mmCIF file of C-alpha atoms in Angstrom:
data_model
loop_
_atom_site.group_PDB
_atom_site.id
_atom_site.type_symbol
_atom_site.label_atom_id
_atom_site.label_comp_id
_atom_site.label_asym_id
_atom_site.label_seq_id
_atom_site.Cartn_x
_atom_site.Cartn_y
_atom_site.Cartn_z
ATOM 1 C CA MET A 22 56.841 -4.155 72.236
ATOM 2 C CA LYS A 23 57.129 -7.860 72.638
ATOM 3 C CA ILE A 24 53.531 -8.543 70.805
ATOM 4 C CA VAL A 25 55.035 -6.287 67.586
ATOM 5 C CA ILE A 26 58.260 -8.824 67.501
ATOM 6 C CA GLY A 27 56.248 -11.580 67.729
ATOM 7 C CA LEU A 28 54.339 -10.546 64.472
ATOM 8 C CA LEU A 29 57.774 -9.398 62.755
ATOM 9 C CA ILE A 30 58.972 -12.884 63.506
ATOM 10 C CA ILE A 31 55.830 -14.776 62.137
ATOM 11 C CA ALA A 32 55.491 -12.189 59.119
ATOM 12 C CA LEU A 33 59.688 -12.665 58.373
ATOM 13 C CA GLY A 34 58.693 -16.720 58.360
ATOM 14 C CA ALA A 35 56.102 -16.149 56.108
ATOM 15 C CA PHE A 36 57.783 -14.317 53.895
ATOM 16 C CA ALA A 37 60.368 -17.228 53.486
ATOM 17 C CA GLN A 38 57.651 -19.640 52.815
ATOM 18 C CA SER A 39 56.197 -17.627 50.356
ATOM 19 C CA SER A 40 59.583 -17.345 48.624
ATOM 20 C CA CYS A 41 60.598 -20.997 48.328
ATOM 21 C CA TYR A 42 59.427 -21.570 45.185
ATOM 22 C CA VAL A 43 61.741 -19.240 43.607
ATOM 23 C CA PRO A 44 64.770 -21.566 43.985
ATOM 24 C CA ILE A 45 62.663 -24.433 42.885
ATOM 25 C CA ASN A 46 62.474 -22.647 39.588
ATOM 26 C CA LYS A 47 65.842 -22.759 39.171
ATOM 27 C CA ILE A 48 66.404 -26.537 39.380
ATOM 28 C CA LYS A 49 67.434 -28.118 36.225
ATOM 29 C CA ARG A 50 66.580 -31.434 34.201
ATOM 30 C CA TRP A 51 64.841 -32.923 37.289
ATOM 31 C CA SER A 52 61.072 -34.322 37.145
ATOM 32 C CA TRP A 53 58.758 -32.759 39.653
ATOM 33 C CA GLU A 54 58.688 -36.030 41.476
ATOM 34 C CA SER A 55 62.686 -35.916 42.061
ATOM 35 C CA TYR A 56 62.955 -32.374 43.359
ATOM 36 C CA TRP A 57 59.998 -32.521 45.284
ATOM 37 C CA LEU A 58 61.334 -35.380 47.149
ATOM 38 C CA ILE A 59 65.029 -34.060 47.864
ATOM 39 C CA GLN A 60 63.507 -30.361 48.726
ATOM 40 C CA GLY A 61 61.433 -32.622 51.284
ATOM 41 C CA LEU A 62 64.460 -34.162 53.107
ATOM 42 C CA PHE A 63 65.407 -30.759 54.002
ATOM 43 C CA ALA A 64 62.204 -29.042 54.769
ATOM 44 C CA TRP A 65 60.314 -31.963 56.230
ATOM 45 C CA ILE A 66 63.501 -33.780 57.872
ATOM 46 C CA LEU A 67 66.769 -31.836 58.194
ATOM 47 C CA PHE A 68 65.765 -28.467 59.067
ATOM 48 C CA PRO A 69 62.798 -29.748 61.360
ATOM 49 C CA LEU A 70 65.253 -31.983 63.092
ATOM 50 C CA LEU A 71 67.527 -29.451 64.013
ATOM 51 C CA GLY A 72 64.839 -27.202 65.078
ATOM 52 C CA ALA A 73 63.319 -29.614 67.439
ATOM 53 C CA LEU A 74 66.894 -30.125 68.912
ATOM 54 C CA LEU A 75 66.606 -26.446 70.103
ATOM 55 C CA ALA A 76 64.224 -27.507 72.820
ATOM 56 C CA VAL A 77 65.953 -30.400 74.248
ATOM 57 C CA PRO A 78 67.366 -29.982 77.589
ATOM 58 C CA SER A 79 70.962 -30.920 78.352
ATOM 59 C CA GLY A 80 70.711 -34.931 78.947
ATOM 60 C CA GLU A 81 67.270 -35.308 77.422
ATOM 61 C CA SER A 82 66.136 -37.213 74.200
ATOM 62 C CA LEU A 83 63.254 -36.562 71.545
ATOM 63 C CA LEU A 84 62.468 -40.357 71.342
ATOM 64 C CA VAL A 85 62.380 -40.306 75.305
ATOM 65 C CA LEU A 86 60.013 -37.197 75.099
ATOM 66 C CA TYR A 87 57.756 -38.948 72.149
ATOM 67 C CA ALA A 88 57.781 -42.168 74.108
ATOM 68 C CA SER A 89 56.416 -40.627 77.310
ATOM 69 C CA ARG A 90 53.488 -39.413 75.194
ATOM 70 C CA PRO A 91 53.001 -42.099 72.516
ATOM 71 C CA GLY A 92 49.134 -41.313 72.061
ATOM 72 C CA ASP A 93 50.015 -37.350 71.724
ATOM 73 C CA SER A 94 52.909 -38.550 69.171
ATOM 74 C CA LEU A 95 50.841 -41.228 67.301
ATOM 75 C CA MET A 96 47.807 -38.610 66.595
ATOM 76 C CA THR A 97 50.582 -35.948 65.938
ATOM 77 C CA VAL A 98 52.154 -37.878 63.083
ATOM 78 C CA LEU A 99 48.652 -39.211 61.979
ATOM 79 C CA PHE A 100 47.781 -35.858 60.976
ATOM 80 C CA GLY A 101 51.310 -34.932 59.414
ATOM 81 C CA VAL A 102 50.435 -37.870 57.035
ATOM 82 C CA LEU A 103 46.943 -36.149 56.276
ATOM 83 C CA TRP A 104 48.922 -32.892 56.061
ATOM 84 C CA GLY A 105 50.811 -34.460 53.380
ATOM 85 C CA VAL A 106 47.771 -35.214 51.247
ATOM 86 C CA GLY A 107 47.796 -31.357 51.180
ATOM 87 C CA GLY A 108 51.429 -30.917 50.425
ATOM 88 C CA LEU A 109 50.925 -33.235 47.387
ATOM 89 C CA THR A 110 48.023 -31.011 46.070
ATOM 90 C CA PHE A 111 49.690 -27.698 46.926
ATOM 91 C CA GLY A 112 51.589 -27.769 43.683
ATOM 92 C CA LEU A 113 48.912 -28.741 41.596
ATOM 93 C CA SER A 114 47.151 -25.546 42.977
ATOM 94 C CA MET A 115 49.689 -23.685 41.948
ATOM 95 C CA ARG A 116 50.177 -25.084 38.653
ATOM 96 C CA TYR A 117 46.543 -24.641 37.868
ATOM 97 C CA LEU A 118 45.936 -21.136 39.248
ATOM 98 C CA GLY A 119 49.467 -19.854 39.859
ATOM 99 C CA VAL A 120 51.261 -18.782 42.795
ATOM 100 C CA ALA A 121 49.740 -15.872 43.867
ATOM 101 C CA LEU A 122 45.717 -17.125 43.467
ATOM 102 C CA GLY A 123 46.676 -20.991 44.134
ATOM 103 C CA GLN A 124 48.240 -20.202 47.338
ATOM 104 C CA SER A 125 45.475 -17.820 48.153
ATOM 105 C CA ILE A 126 42.621 -20.164 47.997
ATOM 106 C CA ALA A 127 44.536 -23.154 49.399
ATOM 107 C CA LEU A 128 46.075 -21.254 52.518
ATOM 108 C CA GLY A 129 42.839 -19.658 52.969
ATOM 109 C CA THR A 130 40.713 -22.938 53.473
ATOM 110 C CA CYS A 131 43.758 -24.313 55.581
ATOM 111 C CA SER A 132 43.586 -20.878 57.680
ATOM 112 C CA GLY A 133 40.086 -21.048 58.791
ATOM 113 C CA LEU A 134 39.954 -24.985 59.062
ATOM 114 C CA GLY A 135 43.176 -25.108 60.998
ATOM 115 C CA ALA A 136 42.460 -22.244 63.200
ATOM 116 C CA ILE A 137 39.135 -23.679 64.085
ATOM 117 C CA LEU A 138 39.307 -27.180 64.100
ATOM 118 C CA GLY A 139 42.736 -27.648 66.182
ATOM 119 C CA PRO A 140 41.134 -26.494 69.436
ATOM 120 C CA VAL A 141 38.007 -28.097 68.817
ATOM 121 C CA LEU A 142 39.275 -31.502 68.153
ATOM 122 C CA THR A 143 41.810 -31.297 71.082
ATOM 123 C CA GLY A 144 38.966 -30.390 73.512
ATOM 124 C CA HIS A 145 39.936 -26.854 73.809
ATOM 125 C CA SER A 146 37.125 -25.028 72.218
ATOM 126 C CA HIS A 147 37.343 -22.445 74.865
ATOM 127 C CA ASP A 148 40.334 -20.933 73.494
ATOM 128 C CA LEU A 149 38.171 -19.879 70.472
ATOM 129 C CA SER A 150 37.038 -16.719 71.726
ATOM 130 C CA SER A 151 34.836 -14.115 69.913
ATOM 131 C CA SER A 152 37.871 -12.371 68.803
ATOM 132 C CA VAL A 153 39.696 -15.016 67.486
ATOM 133 C CA VAL A 154 36.518 -16.256 65.769
ATOM 134 C CA ILE A 155 35.845 -12.736 64.271
ATOM 135 C CA GLY A 156 39.527 -12.889 63.115
ATOM 136 C CA VAL A 157 39.181 -16.144 61.387
ATOM 137 C CA VAL A 158 35.999 -14.714 59.536
ATOM 138 C CA VAL A 159 37.564 -11.481 58.453
ATOM 139 C CA THR A 160 40.740 -13.480 57.115
ATOM 140 C CA LEU A 161 38.422 -15.546 55.011
ATOM 141 C CA VAL A 162 36.818 -12.400 53.639
ATOM 142 C CA GLY A 163 39.855 -10.978 52.691
ATOM 143 C CA ILE A 164 41.212 -14.519 51.262
ATOM 144 C CA ALA A 165 37.295 -14.318 49.233
ATOM 145 C CA ILE A 166 38.087 -10.973 47.822
ATOM 146 C CA ILE A 167 41.657 -12.085 46.401
ATOM 147 C CA GLY A 168 39.395 -15.190 45.098
ATOM 148 C CA ILE A 169 36.888 -12.680 43.562
ATOM 149 C CA ALA A 170 40.049 -10.988 41.857
ATOM 150 C CA GLY A 171 41.198 -14.229 40.647
ATOM 151 C CA GLY A 172 38.051 -14.820 38.967
ATOM 152 C CA MET A 173 37.938 -11.696 37.257
ATOM 153 C CA LYS A 174 41.176 -12.460 35.793
ATOM 154 C CA ALA A 175 40.273 -15.511 34.709
ATOM 155 C CA ALA A 176 37.071 -14.039 32.981
ATOM 156 C CA ALA A 177 38.844 -11.142 31.221
ATOM 157 C CA LEU A 178 42.085 -12.513 30.128
ATOM 158 C CA PRO A 179 42.074 -14.518 26.598
ATOM 159 C CA ASP A 180 43.484 -17.912 26.971
ATOM 160 C CA GLU A 181 46.986 -17.035 25.420
ATOM 161 C CA GLU A 182 47.585 -14.334 28.319
ATOM 162 C CA LYS A 183 46.746 -16.757 30.817
ATOM 163 C CA LYS A 184 48.986 -19.613 29.716
ATOM 164 C CA LYS A 185 51.876 -16.772 29.335
ATOM 165 C CA ALA A 186 51.778 -16.218 33.097
ATOM 166 C CA VAL A 187 50.473 -20.029 34.570
ATOM 167 C CA LYS A 188 51.352 -22.816 31.723
ATOM 168 C CA ASP A 189 48.654 -24.894 32.823
ATOM 169 C CA PHE A 190 45.743 -22.158 33.844
ATOM 170 C CA ASN A 191 42.369 -23.997 34.738
ATOM 171 C CA PHE A 192 40.320 -22.046 36.821
ATOM 172 C CA GLY A 193 37.743 -24.432 37.578
ATOM 173 C CA LYS A 194 40.034 -27.449 38.039
ATOM 174 C CA GLY A 195 42.582 -25.235 40.140
ATOM 175 C CA ILE A 196 39.525 -23.938 42.725
ATOM 176 C CA VAL A 197 38.492 -27.764 43.507
ATOM 177 C CA VAL A 198 42.506 -28.936 44.181
ATOM 178 C CA ALA A 199 43.057 -25.998 46.120
ATOM 179 C CA LEU A 200 39.960 -26.630 48.251
ATOM 180 C CA LEU A 201 40.753 -29.785 48.601
ATOM 181 C CA CYS A 202 44.437 -29.003 49.531
ATOM 182 C CA GLY A 203 43.598 -26.398 52.233
ATOM 183 C CA LEU A 204 41.075 -28.987 53.574
ATOM 184 C CA MET A 205 44.137 -31.387 54.497
ATOM 185 C CA SER A 206 46.760 -29.063 55.026
ATOM 186 C CA ALA A 207 44.391 -27.956 58.101
ATOM 187 C CA CYS A 208 45.819 -31.200 59.513
ATOM 188 C CA PHE A 209 48.924 -29.274 60.249
ATOM 189 C CA ASN A 210 47.795 -27.286 62.720
ATOM 190 C CA ILE A 211 45.746 -30.147 64.309
ATOM 191 C CA GLY A 212 48.856 -32.111 64.699
ATOM 192 C CA LEU A 213 50.384 -29.108 66.546
ATOM 193 C CA SER A 214 47.494 -28.927 68.429
ATOM 194 C CA PHE A 215 47.868 -32.604 69.675
ATOM 195 C CA GLY A 216 51.612 -32.203 70.053
ATOM 196 C CA ALA A 217 51.174 -28.968 72.286
ATOM 197 C CA GLY A 218 52.275 -30.774 75.352
ATOM 198 C CA LEU A 219 55.181 -32.574 73.688
ATOM 199 C CA TYR A 220 57.848 -30.458 75.191
ATOM 200 C CA TRP A 221 60.169 -30.260 78.552
ATOM 201 C CA GLU A 222 59.494 -27.727 81.287
ATOM 202 C CA GLN A 223 62.833 -26.571 80.713
ATOM 203 C CA THR A 224 62.249 -26.045 77.119
ATOM 204 C CA PRO A 225 62.520 -22.252 76.301
ATOM 205 C CA GLU A 226 59.039 -20.481 75.089
ATOM 206 C CA LEU A 227 60.440 -19.693 71.817
ATOM 207 C CA PHE A 228 61.259 -23.533 70.966
ATOM 208 C CA LYS A 229 58.350 -24.910 72.731
ATOM 209 C CA SER A 230 56.198 -26.231 69.482
ATOM 210 C CA LEU A 231 59.389 -27.287 67.693
ATOM 211 C CA PRO A 232 59.378 -31.083 68.628
ATOM 212 C CA ALA A 233 55.475 -31.429 67.736
ATOM 213 C CA THR A 234 56.664 -29.718 64.281
ATOM 214 C CA LEU A 235 59.077 -32.313 63.741
ATOM 215 C CA LEU A 236 56.636 -34.886 63.934
ATOM 216 C CA VAL A 237 54.064 -33.547 61.808
ATOM 217 C CA THR A 238 56.623 -33.067 59.163
ATOM 218 C CA LEU A 239 57.475 -36.368 59.681
ATOM 219 C CA GLY A 240 54.474 -37.352 58.869
ATOM 220 C CA GLY A 241 54.095 -35.027 55.724
ATOM 221 C CA PHE A 242 57.561 -36.392 54.322
ATOM 222 C CA LEU A 243 55.943 -40.190 54.570
ATOM 223 C CA THR A 244 53.154 -39.505 52.483
ATOM 224 C CA ASN A 245 54.960 -37.162 50.007
ATOM 225 C CA ALA A 246 58.077 -39.829 49.914
ATOM 226 C CA VAL A 247 55.595 -42.720 48.701
ATOM 227 C CA TYR A 248 53.952 -40.868 46.213
ATOM 228 C CA CYS A 249 57.173 -39.664 45.027
ATOM 229 C CA LEU A 250 58.828 -42.765 44.437
ATOM 230 C CA VAL A 251 55.992 -44.710 43.073
ATOM 231 C CA GLN A 252 56.029 -41.691 40.591
ATOM 232 C CA ASN A 253 59.991 -42.339 39.980
ATOM 233 C CA ARG A 254 59.121 -45.981 39.148
ATOM 234 C CA ARG A 255 56.233 -45.413 37.013
ATOM 235 C CA ASN A 256 57.865 -42.427 35.129
ATOM 236 C CA GLY A 257 61.059 -44.018 34.717
ATOM 237 C CA THR A 258 62.745 -40.658 36.571
ATOM 238 C CA PHE A 259 65.180 -42.622 38.859
ATOM 239 C CA SER A 260 67.766 -41.546 36.362
ATOM 240 C CA ASP A 261 67.246 -38.052 37.730
ATOM 241 C CA TYR A 262 69.361 -39.041 40.446
ATOM 242 C CA LYS A 263 72.564 -40.279 38.746
ATOM 243 C CA ASP A 264 73.445 -37.251 37.061
ATOM 244 C CA PRO A 265 76.340 -35.941 38.943
ATOM 245 C CA ALA A 266 76.751 -33.054 36.991
ATOM 246 C CA LEU A 267 73.133 -31.931 38.340
ATOM 247 C CA TRP A 268 73.474 -32.790 41.770
ATOM 248 C CA LYS A 269 75.705 -29.851 43.098
ATOM 249 C CA THR A 270 73.380 -26.933 41.846
ATOM 250 C CA ASN A 271 70.185 -28.831 42.162
ATOM 251 C CA ILE A 272 70.838 -30.058 45.888
ATOM 252 C CA LEU A 273 71.695 -26.359 46.598
ATOM 253 C CA PHE A 274 68.514 -24.956 45.516
ATOM 254 C CA CYS A 275 66.538 -28.073 47.252
ATOM 255 C CA ALA A 276 68.084 -27.273 50.289
ATOM 256 C CA LEU A 277 67.711 -23.462 50.100
ATOM 257 C CA ALA A 278 63.775 -24.039 49.001
ATOM 258 C CA GLY A 279 63.591 -26.258 52.304
ATOM 259 C CA LEU A 280 64.855 -23.945 54.738
ATOM 260 C CA LEU A 281 62.913 -20.967 53.291
ATOM 261 C CA TRP A 282 59.902 -23.241 53.529
ATOM 262 C CA TYR A 283 60.445 -24.595 57.310
ATOM 263 C CA CYS A 284 60.937 -21.018 58.216
ATOM 264 C CA GLN A 285 57.180 -20.348 58.325
ATOM 265 C CA PHE A 286 57.164 -22.738 61.146
ATOM 266 C CA PHE A 287 60.457 -21.744 63.018
ATOM 267 C CA GLY A 288 59.253 -18.168 62.881
ATOM 268 C CA LEU A 289 55.875 -19.153 64.067
ATOM 269 C CA SER A 290 57.247 -21.016 67.296
ATOM 270 C CA LEU A 291 59.471 -18.173 68.094
ATOM 271 C CA GLY A 292 56.850 -15.787 67.595
ATOM 272 C CA LYS A 293 54.399 -17.610 69.783
ATOM 273 C CA GLY A 294 57.205 -17.010 72.366
ATOM 274 C CA PHE A 295 56.749 -13.495 72.018
ATOM 275 C CA LEU A 296 52.963 -13.206 72.116
ATOM 276 C CA THR A 297 52.398 -15.193 75.579
ATOM 277 C CA GLU A 298 51.221 -11.839 77.029
ATOM 278 C CA ALA A 299 48.597 -12.046 74.516
ATOM 279 C CA PRO A 300 46.665 -15.403 74.753
ATOM 280 C CA VAL A 301 44.427 -14.456 71.896
ATOM 281 C CA LEU A 302 46.976 -13.861 69.645
ATOM 282 C CA VAL A 303 48.631 -17.342 70.440
ATOM 283 C CA THR A 304 45.246 -18.919 69.475
ATOM 284 C CA PHE A 305 44.979 -16.994 66.657
ATOM 285 C CA SER A 306 48.589 -17.217 65.343
ATOM 286 C CA TRP A 307 48.148 -20.084 62.759
ATOM 287 C CA CYS A 308 45.526 -17.727 60.784
ATOM 288 C CA ILE A 309 48.258 -15.050 61.160
ATOM 289 C CA LEU A 310 50.814 -17.159 59.456
ATOM 290 C CA MET A 311 48.565 -18.057 56.868
ATOM 291 C CA ALA A 312 47.157 -14.525 55.998
ATOM 292 C CA LEU A 313 50.525 -13.437 55.974
ATOM 293 C CA ASN A 314 51.522 -16.483 53.511
ATOM 294 C CA VAL A 315 49.011 -15.525 51.214
ATOM 295 C CA THR A 316 49.714 -11.841 51.430
ATOM 296 C CA PHE A 317 53.428 -12.685 50.598
ATOM 297 C CA SER A 318 52.452 -15.052 47.921
ATOM 298 C CA ASN A 319 50.444 -12.365 46.251
ATOM 299 C CA VAL A 320 53.269 -9.830 46.453
ATOM 300 C CA TRP A 321 55.564 -12.759 44.635
ATOM 301 C CA GLY A 322 52.455 -13.410 42.021
ATOM 302 C CA ILE A 323 53.027 -9.291 40.879
ATOM 303 C CA ILE A 324 56.472 -9.952 40.889
ATOM 304 C CA LEU A 325 56.385 -12.846 38.592
ATOM 305 C CA LYS A 326 53.630 -11.074 36.246
ATOM 306 C CA GLU A 327 51.035 -13.210 36.562
ATOM 307 C CA TRP A 328 48.635 -10.074 37.061
ATOM 308 C CA LYS A 329 49.936 -8.589 33.975
ATOM 309 C CA GLY A 330 47.471 -7.309 31.615
ATOM 310 C CA VAL A 331 44.479 -7.449 33.826
ATOM 311 C CA SER A 332 42.237 -4.396 34.755
ATOM 312 C CA SER A 333 42.946 -1.750 36.970
ATOM 313 C CA LYS A 334 39.814 -2.563 38.654
ATOM 314 C CA THR A 335 41.078 -6.178 39.294
ATOM 315 C CA ILE A 336 44.089 -5.035 40.613
ATOM 316 C CA ALA A 337 42.195 -2.851 43.100
ATOM 317 C CA VAL A 338 40.284 -5.584 44.173
ATOM 318 C CA LEU A 339 43.427 -7.583 44.519
ATOM 319 C CA VAL A 340 45.272 -4.943 46.907
ATOM 320 C CA ALA A 341 42.047 -4.447 48.657
ATOM 321 C CA GLY A 342 42.131 -8.199 49.579
ATOM 322 C CA ILE A 343 45.512 -8.021 50.792
ATOM 323 C CA LEU A 344 44.751 -5.080 53.044
ATOM 324 C CA VAL A 345 42.242 -6.846 54.610
ATOM 325 C CA LEU A 346 44.557 -9.721 55.318
ATOM 326 C CA VAL A 347 46.853 -7.511 57.127
ATOM 327 C CA PHE A 348 44.359 -5.841 59.064
ATOM 328 C CA SER A 349 43.294 -9.534 60.228
ATOM 329 C CA THR A 350 46.370 -9.880 61.987
ATOM 330 C CA PHE A 351 46.139 -7.182 64.399
ATOM 331 C CA LEU A 352 42.230 -7.269 64.545
ATOM 332 C CA PRO A 353 41.888 -9.904 67.637
ATOM 333 C CA GLU A 354 44.258 -8.013 69.564
ATOM 334 C CA LEU A 355 41.967 -4.764 69.073
ATOM 335 C CA ILE A 356 38.671 -6.164 69.864
#
């Protein structure tokens, strides 16, 4: 029963993450760099800090914890900085491919590389049992099937139909950006692997990875903040922050988007706390989260009519890919 609860919590977090672009679409008259920076304050600083504080026992301090293991803390932040590059290209992948296909390719690459490279680079490759590797492969197969559906969509729809669903649709450019995004985004799980020891013995199992999560998101925020401020200056969009009439609603939607985004890693930490009796699933949990992110992003893609007008064969391929992803989340425990 604990395993089922753990998987459900991870699934809820994935659903929240896949929904975070809905409130972003409600933001009015702010440039991309402006709303991306403000929602980043909530997604990568405020909510991760609040989450990390849940892991702090009475009389202890996060700063003291990080200072006690400076090497691990530094590497965790460093991979967070690299992950931040993936965060910047993540938006572009959806700009060129749409929510469904963009997240599928980017998160698929992120899923496989993150699950494998995290244990390998931290010297814990023994955690990669055959069942975990098979689960990763099946996850990638599911994502590849969704990619095929995206290719079928690109080949079949006339340009004007593609533009209706995704204004700047460009399959070739989108694939390149999504693969780069996936590679750099995998650094999030690598950072978590380096920060795996950043907790106190008194910390509840549910919250143990939250201090490391804060360091990774802090590194990512630094990358994104520098880029956004440079774009503000280059595009003359600092004026976005000066219109008080927009602050109330835009801040609200940025905060909601940030909260939904952070829920995936808060849910991952809580979910892993329920999976301790199944160490294979703990190792595979990153892949589970990414697979469910892809699944729910495609559900949103259908709701947002990004697949409108494609053939029933294309929809069948898409659904097959989603079913493979759902199956992959349980596979390691079945082997």
